[in-house]
Coordinates of C-alpha atoms and ligand atoms in Angstrom, one line a residue:
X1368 CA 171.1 -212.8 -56.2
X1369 CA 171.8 -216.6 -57.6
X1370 CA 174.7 -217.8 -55.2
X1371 CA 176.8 -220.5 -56.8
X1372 CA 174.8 -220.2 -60.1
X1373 CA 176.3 -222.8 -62.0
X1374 CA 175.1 -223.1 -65.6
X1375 CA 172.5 -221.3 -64.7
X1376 CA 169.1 -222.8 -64.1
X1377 CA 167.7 -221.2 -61.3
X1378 CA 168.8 -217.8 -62.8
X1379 CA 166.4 -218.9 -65.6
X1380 CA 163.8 -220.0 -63.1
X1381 CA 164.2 -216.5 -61.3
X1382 CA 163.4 -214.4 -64.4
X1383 CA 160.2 -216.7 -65.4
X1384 CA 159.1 -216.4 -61.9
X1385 CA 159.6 -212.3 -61.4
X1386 CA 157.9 -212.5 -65.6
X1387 CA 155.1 -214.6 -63.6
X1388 CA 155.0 -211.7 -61.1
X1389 CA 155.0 -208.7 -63.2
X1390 CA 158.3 -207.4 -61.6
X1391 CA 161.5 -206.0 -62.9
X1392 CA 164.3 -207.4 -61.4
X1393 CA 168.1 -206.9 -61.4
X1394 CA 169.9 -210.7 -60.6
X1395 CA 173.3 -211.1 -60.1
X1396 CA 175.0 -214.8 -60.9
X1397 CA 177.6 -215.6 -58.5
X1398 CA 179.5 -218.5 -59.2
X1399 CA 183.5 -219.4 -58.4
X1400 CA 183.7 -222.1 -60.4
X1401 CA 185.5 -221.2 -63.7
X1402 CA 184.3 -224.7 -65.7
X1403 CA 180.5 -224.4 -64.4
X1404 CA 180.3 -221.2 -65.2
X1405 CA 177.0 -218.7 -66.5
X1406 CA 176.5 -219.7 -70.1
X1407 CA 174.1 -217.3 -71.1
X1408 CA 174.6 -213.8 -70.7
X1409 CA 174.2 -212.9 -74.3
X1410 CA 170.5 -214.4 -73.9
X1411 CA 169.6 -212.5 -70.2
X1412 CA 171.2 -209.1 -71.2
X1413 CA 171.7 -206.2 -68.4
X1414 CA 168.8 -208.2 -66.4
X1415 CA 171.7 -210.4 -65.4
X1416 CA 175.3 -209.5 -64.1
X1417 CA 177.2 -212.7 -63.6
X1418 CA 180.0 -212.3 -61.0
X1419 CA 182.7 -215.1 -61.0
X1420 CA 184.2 -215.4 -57.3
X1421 CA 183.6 -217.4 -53.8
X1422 CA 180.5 -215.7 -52.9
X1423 CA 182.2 -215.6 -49.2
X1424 CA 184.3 -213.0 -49.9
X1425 CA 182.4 -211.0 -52.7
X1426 CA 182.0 -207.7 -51.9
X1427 CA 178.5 -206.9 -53.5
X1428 CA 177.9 -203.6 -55.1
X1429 CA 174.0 -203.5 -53.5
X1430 CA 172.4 -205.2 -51.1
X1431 CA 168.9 -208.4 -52.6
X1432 CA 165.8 -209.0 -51.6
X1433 CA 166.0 -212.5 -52.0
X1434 CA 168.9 -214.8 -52.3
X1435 CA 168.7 -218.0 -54.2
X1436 CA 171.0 -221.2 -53.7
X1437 CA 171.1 -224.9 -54.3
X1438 CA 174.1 -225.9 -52.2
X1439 CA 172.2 -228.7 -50.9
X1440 CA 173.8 -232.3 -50.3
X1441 CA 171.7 -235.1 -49.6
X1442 CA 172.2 -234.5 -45.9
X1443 CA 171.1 -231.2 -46.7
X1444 CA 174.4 -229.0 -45.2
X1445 CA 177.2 -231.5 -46.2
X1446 CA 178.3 -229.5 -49.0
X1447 CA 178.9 -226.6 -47.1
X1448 CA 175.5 -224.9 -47.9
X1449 CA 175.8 -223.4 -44.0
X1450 CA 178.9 -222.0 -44.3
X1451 CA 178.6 -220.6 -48.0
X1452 CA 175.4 -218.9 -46.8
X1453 CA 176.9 -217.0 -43.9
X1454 CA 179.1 -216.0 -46.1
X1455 CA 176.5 -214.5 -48.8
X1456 CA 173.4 -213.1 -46.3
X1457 CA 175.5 -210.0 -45.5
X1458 CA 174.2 -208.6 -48.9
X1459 CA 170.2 -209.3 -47.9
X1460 CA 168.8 -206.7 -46.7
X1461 CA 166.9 -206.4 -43.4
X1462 CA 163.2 -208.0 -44.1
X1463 CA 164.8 -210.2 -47.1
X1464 CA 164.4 -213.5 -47.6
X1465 CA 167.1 -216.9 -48.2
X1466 CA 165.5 -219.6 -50.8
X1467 CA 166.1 -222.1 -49.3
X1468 CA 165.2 -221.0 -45.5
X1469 CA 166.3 -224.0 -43.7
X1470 CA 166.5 -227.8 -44.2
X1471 CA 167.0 -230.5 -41.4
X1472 CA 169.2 -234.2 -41.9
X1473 CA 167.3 -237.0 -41.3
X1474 CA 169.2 -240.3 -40.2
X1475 CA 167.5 -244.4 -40.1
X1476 CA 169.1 -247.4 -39.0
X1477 CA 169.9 -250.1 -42.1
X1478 CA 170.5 -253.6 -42.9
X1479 CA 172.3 -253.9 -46.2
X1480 CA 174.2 -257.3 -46.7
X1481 CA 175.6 -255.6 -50.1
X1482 CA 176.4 -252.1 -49.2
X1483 CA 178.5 -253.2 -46.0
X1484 CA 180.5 -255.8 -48.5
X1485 CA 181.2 -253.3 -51.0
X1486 CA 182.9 -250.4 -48.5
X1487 CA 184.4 -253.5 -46.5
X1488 CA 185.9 -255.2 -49.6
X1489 CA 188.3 -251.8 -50.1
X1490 CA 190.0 -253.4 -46.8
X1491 CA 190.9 -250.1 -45.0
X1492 CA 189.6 -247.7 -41.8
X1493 CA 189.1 -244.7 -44.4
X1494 CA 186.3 -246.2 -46.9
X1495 CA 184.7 -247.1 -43.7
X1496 CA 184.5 -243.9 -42.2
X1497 CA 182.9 -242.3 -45.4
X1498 CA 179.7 -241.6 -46.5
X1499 CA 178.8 -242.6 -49.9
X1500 CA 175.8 -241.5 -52.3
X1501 CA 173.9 -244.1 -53.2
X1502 CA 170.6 -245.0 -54.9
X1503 CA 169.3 -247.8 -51.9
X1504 CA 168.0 -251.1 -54.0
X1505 CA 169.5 -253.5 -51.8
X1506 CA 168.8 -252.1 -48.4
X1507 CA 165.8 -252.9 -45.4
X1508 CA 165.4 -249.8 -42.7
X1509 CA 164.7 -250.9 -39.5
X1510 CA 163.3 -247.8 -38.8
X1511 CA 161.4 -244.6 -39.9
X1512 CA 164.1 -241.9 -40.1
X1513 CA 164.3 -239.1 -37.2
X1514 CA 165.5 -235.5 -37.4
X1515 CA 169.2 -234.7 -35.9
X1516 CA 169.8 -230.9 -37.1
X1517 CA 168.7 -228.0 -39.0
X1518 CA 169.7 -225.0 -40.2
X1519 CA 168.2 -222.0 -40.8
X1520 CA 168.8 -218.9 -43.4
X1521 CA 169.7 -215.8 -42.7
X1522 CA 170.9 -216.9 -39.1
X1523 CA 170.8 -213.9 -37.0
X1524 CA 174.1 -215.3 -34.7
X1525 CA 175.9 -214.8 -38.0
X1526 CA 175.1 -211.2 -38.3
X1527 CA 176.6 -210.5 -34.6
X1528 CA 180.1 -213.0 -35.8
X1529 CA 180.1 -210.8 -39.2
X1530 CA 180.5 -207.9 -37.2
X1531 CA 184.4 -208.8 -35.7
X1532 CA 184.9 -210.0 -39.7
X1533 CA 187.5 -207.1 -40.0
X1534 CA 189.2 -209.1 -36.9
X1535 CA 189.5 -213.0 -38.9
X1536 CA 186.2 -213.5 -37.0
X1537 CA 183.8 -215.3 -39.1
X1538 CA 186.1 -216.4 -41.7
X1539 CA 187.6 -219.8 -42.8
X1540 CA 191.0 -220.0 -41.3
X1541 CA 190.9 -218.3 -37.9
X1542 CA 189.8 -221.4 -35.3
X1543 CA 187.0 -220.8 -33.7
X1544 CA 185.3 -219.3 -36.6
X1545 CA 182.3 -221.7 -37.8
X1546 CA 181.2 -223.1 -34.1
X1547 CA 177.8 -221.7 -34.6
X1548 CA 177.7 -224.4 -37.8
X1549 CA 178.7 -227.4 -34.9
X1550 CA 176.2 -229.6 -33.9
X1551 CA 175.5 -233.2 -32.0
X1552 CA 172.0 -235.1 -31.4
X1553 CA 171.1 -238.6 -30.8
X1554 CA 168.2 -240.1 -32.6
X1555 CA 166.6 -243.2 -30.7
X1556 CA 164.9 -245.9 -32.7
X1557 CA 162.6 -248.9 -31.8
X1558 CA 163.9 -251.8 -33.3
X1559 CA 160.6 -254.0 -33.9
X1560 CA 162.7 -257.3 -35.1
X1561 CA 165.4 -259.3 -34.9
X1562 CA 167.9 -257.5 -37.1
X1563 CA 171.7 -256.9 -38.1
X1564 CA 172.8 -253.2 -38.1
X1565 CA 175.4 -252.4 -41.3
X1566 CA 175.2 -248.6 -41.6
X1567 CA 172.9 -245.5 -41.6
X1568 CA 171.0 -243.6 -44.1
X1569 CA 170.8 -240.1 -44.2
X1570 CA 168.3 -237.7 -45.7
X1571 CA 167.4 -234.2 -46.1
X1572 CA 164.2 -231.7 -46.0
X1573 CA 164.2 -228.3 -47.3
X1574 CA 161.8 -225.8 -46.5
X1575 CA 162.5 -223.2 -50.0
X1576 CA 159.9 -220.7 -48.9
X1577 CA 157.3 -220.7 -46.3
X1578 CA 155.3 -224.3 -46.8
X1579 CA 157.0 -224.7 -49.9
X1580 CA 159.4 -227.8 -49.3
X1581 CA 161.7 -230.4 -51.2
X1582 CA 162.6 -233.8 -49.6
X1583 CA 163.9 -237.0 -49.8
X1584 CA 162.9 -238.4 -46.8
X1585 CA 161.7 -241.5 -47.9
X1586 CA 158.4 -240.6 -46.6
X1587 CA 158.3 -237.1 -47.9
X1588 CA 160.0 -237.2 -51.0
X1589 CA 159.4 -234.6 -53.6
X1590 CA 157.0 -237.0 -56.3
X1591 CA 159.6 -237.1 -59.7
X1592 CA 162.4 -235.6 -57.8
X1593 CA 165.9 -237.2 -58.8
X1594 CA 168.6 -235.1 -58.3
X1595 CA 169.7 -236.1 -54.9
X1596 CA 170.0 -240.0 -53.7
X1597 CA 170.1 -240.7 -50.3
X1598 CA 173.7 -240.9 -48.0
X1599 CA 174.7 -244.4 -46.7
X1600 CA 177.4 -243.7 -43.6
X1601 CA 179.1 -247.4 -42.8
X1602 CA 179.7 -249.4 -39.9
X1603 CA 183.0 -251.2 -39.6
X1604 CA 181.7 -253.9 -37.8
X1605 CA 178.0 -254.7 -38.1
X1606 CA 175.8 -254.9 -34.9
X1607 CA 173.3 -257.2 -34.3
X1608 CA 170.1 -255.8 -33.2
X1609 CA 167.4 -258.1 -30.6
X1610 CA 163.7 -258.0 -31.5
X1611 CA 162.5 -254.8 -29.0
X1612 CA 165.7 -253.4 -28.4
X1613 CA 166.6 -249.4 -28.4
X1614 CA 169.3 -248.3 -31.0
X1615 CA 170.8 -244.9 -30.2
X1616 CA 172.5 -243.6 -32.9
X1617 CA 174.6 -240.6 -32.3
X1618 CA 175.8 -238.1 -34.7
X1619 CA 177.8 -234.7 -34.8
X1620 CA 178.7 -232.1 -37.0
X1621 CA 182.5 -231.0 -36.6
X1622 CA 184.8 -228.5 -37.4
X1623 CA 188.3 -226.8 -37.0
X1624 CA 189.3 -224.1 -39.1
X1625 CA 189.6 -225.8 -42.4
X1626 CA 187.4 -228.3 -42.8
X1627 CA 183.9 -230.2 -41.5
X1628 CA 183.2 -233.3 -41.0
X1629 CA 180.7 -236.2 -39.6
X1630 CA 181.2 -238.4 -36.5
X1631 CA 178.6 -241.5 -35.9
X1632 CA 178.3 -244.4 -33.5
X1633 CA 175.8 -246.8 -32.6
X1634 CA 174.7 -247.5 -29.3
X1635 CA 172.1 -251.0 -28.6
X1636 CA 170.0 -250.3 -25.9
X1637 CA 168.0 -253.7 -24.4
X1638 CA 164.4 -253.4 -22.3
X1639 CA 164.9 -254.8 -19.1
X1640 CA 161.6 -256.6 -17.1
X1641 CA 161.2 -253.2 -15.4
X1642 CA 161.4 -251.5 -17.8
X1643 CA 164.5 -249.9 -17.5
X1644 CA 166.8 -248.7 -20.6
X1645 CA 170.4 -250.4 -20.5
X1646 CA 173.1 -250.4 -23.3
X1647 CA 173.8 -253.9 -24.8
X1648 CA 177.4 -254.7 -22.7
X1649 CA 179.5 -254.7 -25.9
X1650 CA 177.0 -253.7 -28.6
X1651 CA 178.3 -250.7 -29.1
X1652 CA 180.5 -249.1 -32.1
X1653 CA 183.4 -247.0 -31.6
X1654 CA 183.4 -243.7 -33.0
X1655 CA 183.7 -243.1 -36.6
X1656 CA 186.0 -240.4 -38.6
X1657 CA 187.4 -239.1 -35.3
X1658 CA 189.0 -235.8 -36.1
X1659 CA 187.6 -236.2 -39.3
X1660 CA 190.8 -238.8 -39.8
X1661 CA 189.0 -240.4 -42.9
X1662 CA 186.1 -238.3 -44.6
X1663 CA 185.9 -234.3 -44.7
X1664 CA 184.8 -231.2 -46.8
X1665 CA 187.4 -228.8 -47.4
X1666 CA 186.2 -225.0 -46.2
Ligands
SAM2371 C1 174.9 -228.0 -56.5 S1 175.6 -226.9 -57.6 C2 174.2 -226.0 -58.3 C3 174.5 -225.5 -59.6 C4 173.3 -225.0 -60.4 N1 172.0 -225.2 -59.8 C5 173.3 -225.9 -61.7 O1 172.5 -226.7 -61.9 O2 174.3 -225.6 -62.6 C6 176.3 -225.7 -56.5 C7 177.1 -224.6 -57.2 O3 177.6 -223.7 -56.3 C8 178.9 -223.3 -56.6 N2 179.6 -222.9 -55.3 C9 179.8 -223.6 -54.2 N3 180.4 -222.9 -53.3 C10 180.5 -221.6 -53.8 C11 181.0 -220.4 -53.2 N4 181.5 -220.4 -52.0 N5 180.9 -219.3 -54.0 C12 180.4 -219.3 -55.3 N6 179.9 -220.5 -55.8 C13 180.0 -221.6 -55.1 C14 179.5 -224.6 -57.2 O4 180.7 -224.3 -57.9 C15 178.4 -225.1 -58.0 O5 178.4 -224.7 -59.3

């Protein structure tokens, strides 16, 4: 099964790779968007059966062996790839497989005179508490990036949820539903130099199929790879970093029971003589999106 198909590439890749393999295979294209919709089915014959609905609430006539998505955002799960998915591995069969199985966001402190100007020139809290999708040119990290989450496909906790489904458990609408989806971390950098904080970048790593990945982690990317740029989340007021200092940036994954959303902050940490860790008295940034107030994805 192809989950949120589109026009249709990796249903093309899948039949190339099972010719590869010498297999037969039945695919089914599942894809709720009327305008991207399956082109093809002329060309792929009975091989494919393309299904138009949300692939959450598809009831599937048989059960796959492997199901294929690319609901990937450049922080890996912020286009709802997590919740899609639990949606969709209720038709894998015991022993079958998710392409991807998991991917991890990746976050790094940045300077970026340009970037902060731009989202600060719209003069308002909301383009402040968004992130954007940009293609870094003008932009120095302070830092190597660091992990904060990861998911993984098919989750197991999802199978024990799906069981109440009959209940509103497990599906968008009934609060409480996605909190297996929540998460927090704090990634702590070293920062080497003298330096002004403006925002954070965020990345993603895939892992498709055992040691088979796609990345771009800047020192990972996929070689030729251009279909994702990285995420730049904004400060709204920039933070100015001393040479040897500690930056804490803290992140979390939110929801309620219609939408998820990001919430970041920056906390400078200074080196005392002893050695002890101490945040910078007023070097902190507040909170951003709180509630999801400015920037969220619609379930
Ligand atoms: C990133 S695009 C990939 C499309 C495909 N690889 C292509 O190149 O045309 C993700 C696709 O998943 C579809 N999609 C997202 N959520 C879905 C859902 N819940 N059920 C079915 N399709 C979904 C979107 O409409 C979109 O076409």
């Amino acid at each position: 099964m192809v989950v949120g198909a589109g026009r249709g590439p990796l249903v093309e890749r899948v039949l190339k790779a099972a010719e590869a393999a010498g297999r037969n295979v039945r695919v089914y294209a599942v894809e709720k968007n009327p305008n991207a919709v399956v082109t093809k089915e002329d060309e792929w014959g009975d091989r494919v059966e393309v299904v138009h609905c949300d692939m959450r609430y598809w009831e599937a006539p048989e059960k796959t062996d492997i199901l294929v998505s690319e609901l990937l955002g450049s922080f890996g799960d912020n286009e709802l790839s997590p919740e899609c998915l639990d949606g969709a591995q209720r038709f894998i069969k015991d022993g079958g497989i998710s392409i991807p199985s998991s991917y991890t966001a990746y976050v790094s402190p940045l300077s970026s005179t340009k970037l902060y100007n731009e989202v600060s020139a719209y003069g308002d809290q909301e383009h402040l508490e968004t992130p954007y999708v940009v293609k870094f040119k003008a932009i120095y990290e302070l830092a190597d990036p660091l992990p904060v989450w990861k998911f993984d496909h098919p989750n197991p906790e999802v199978d024990a949820l799906a069981n109440g489904m009959g209940n509103g458990m497990g599906q968008p609408g009934i609060p409480g539903f996605n909190e297996h989806n929540v998460r927090d971390a704090v990634a702590s950098f070293f920062i080497k130099q003298d330096a002004v904080l403006h925002g954070i970048a965020g990345y993603f790593e895939a892992t498709l199929y055992k040691n088979v990945m796609i990345s771009i982690h800047p020192k990972t990317h996929s070689p030729g790879m251009f279909s994702w740029f990285p995420l730049f989340f904004p400060l709204k007021t920039p933070i100015y970093l001393p040479k040897n200092s500690i930056l804490d940036l803290h992140f979390w994954r939110l929801c309620d029971a219609r939408k998820v959303w990001y919430e970041w902050c920056a906390v400078p940490k200074v080196v005392g003589g002893g050695g002890d860790v101490t945040p910078l008295v007023g070097g902190a940034s507040e909170v951003h999106n709180v509630g999801g107030r400015s920037s969220w994805i619609g379930l």
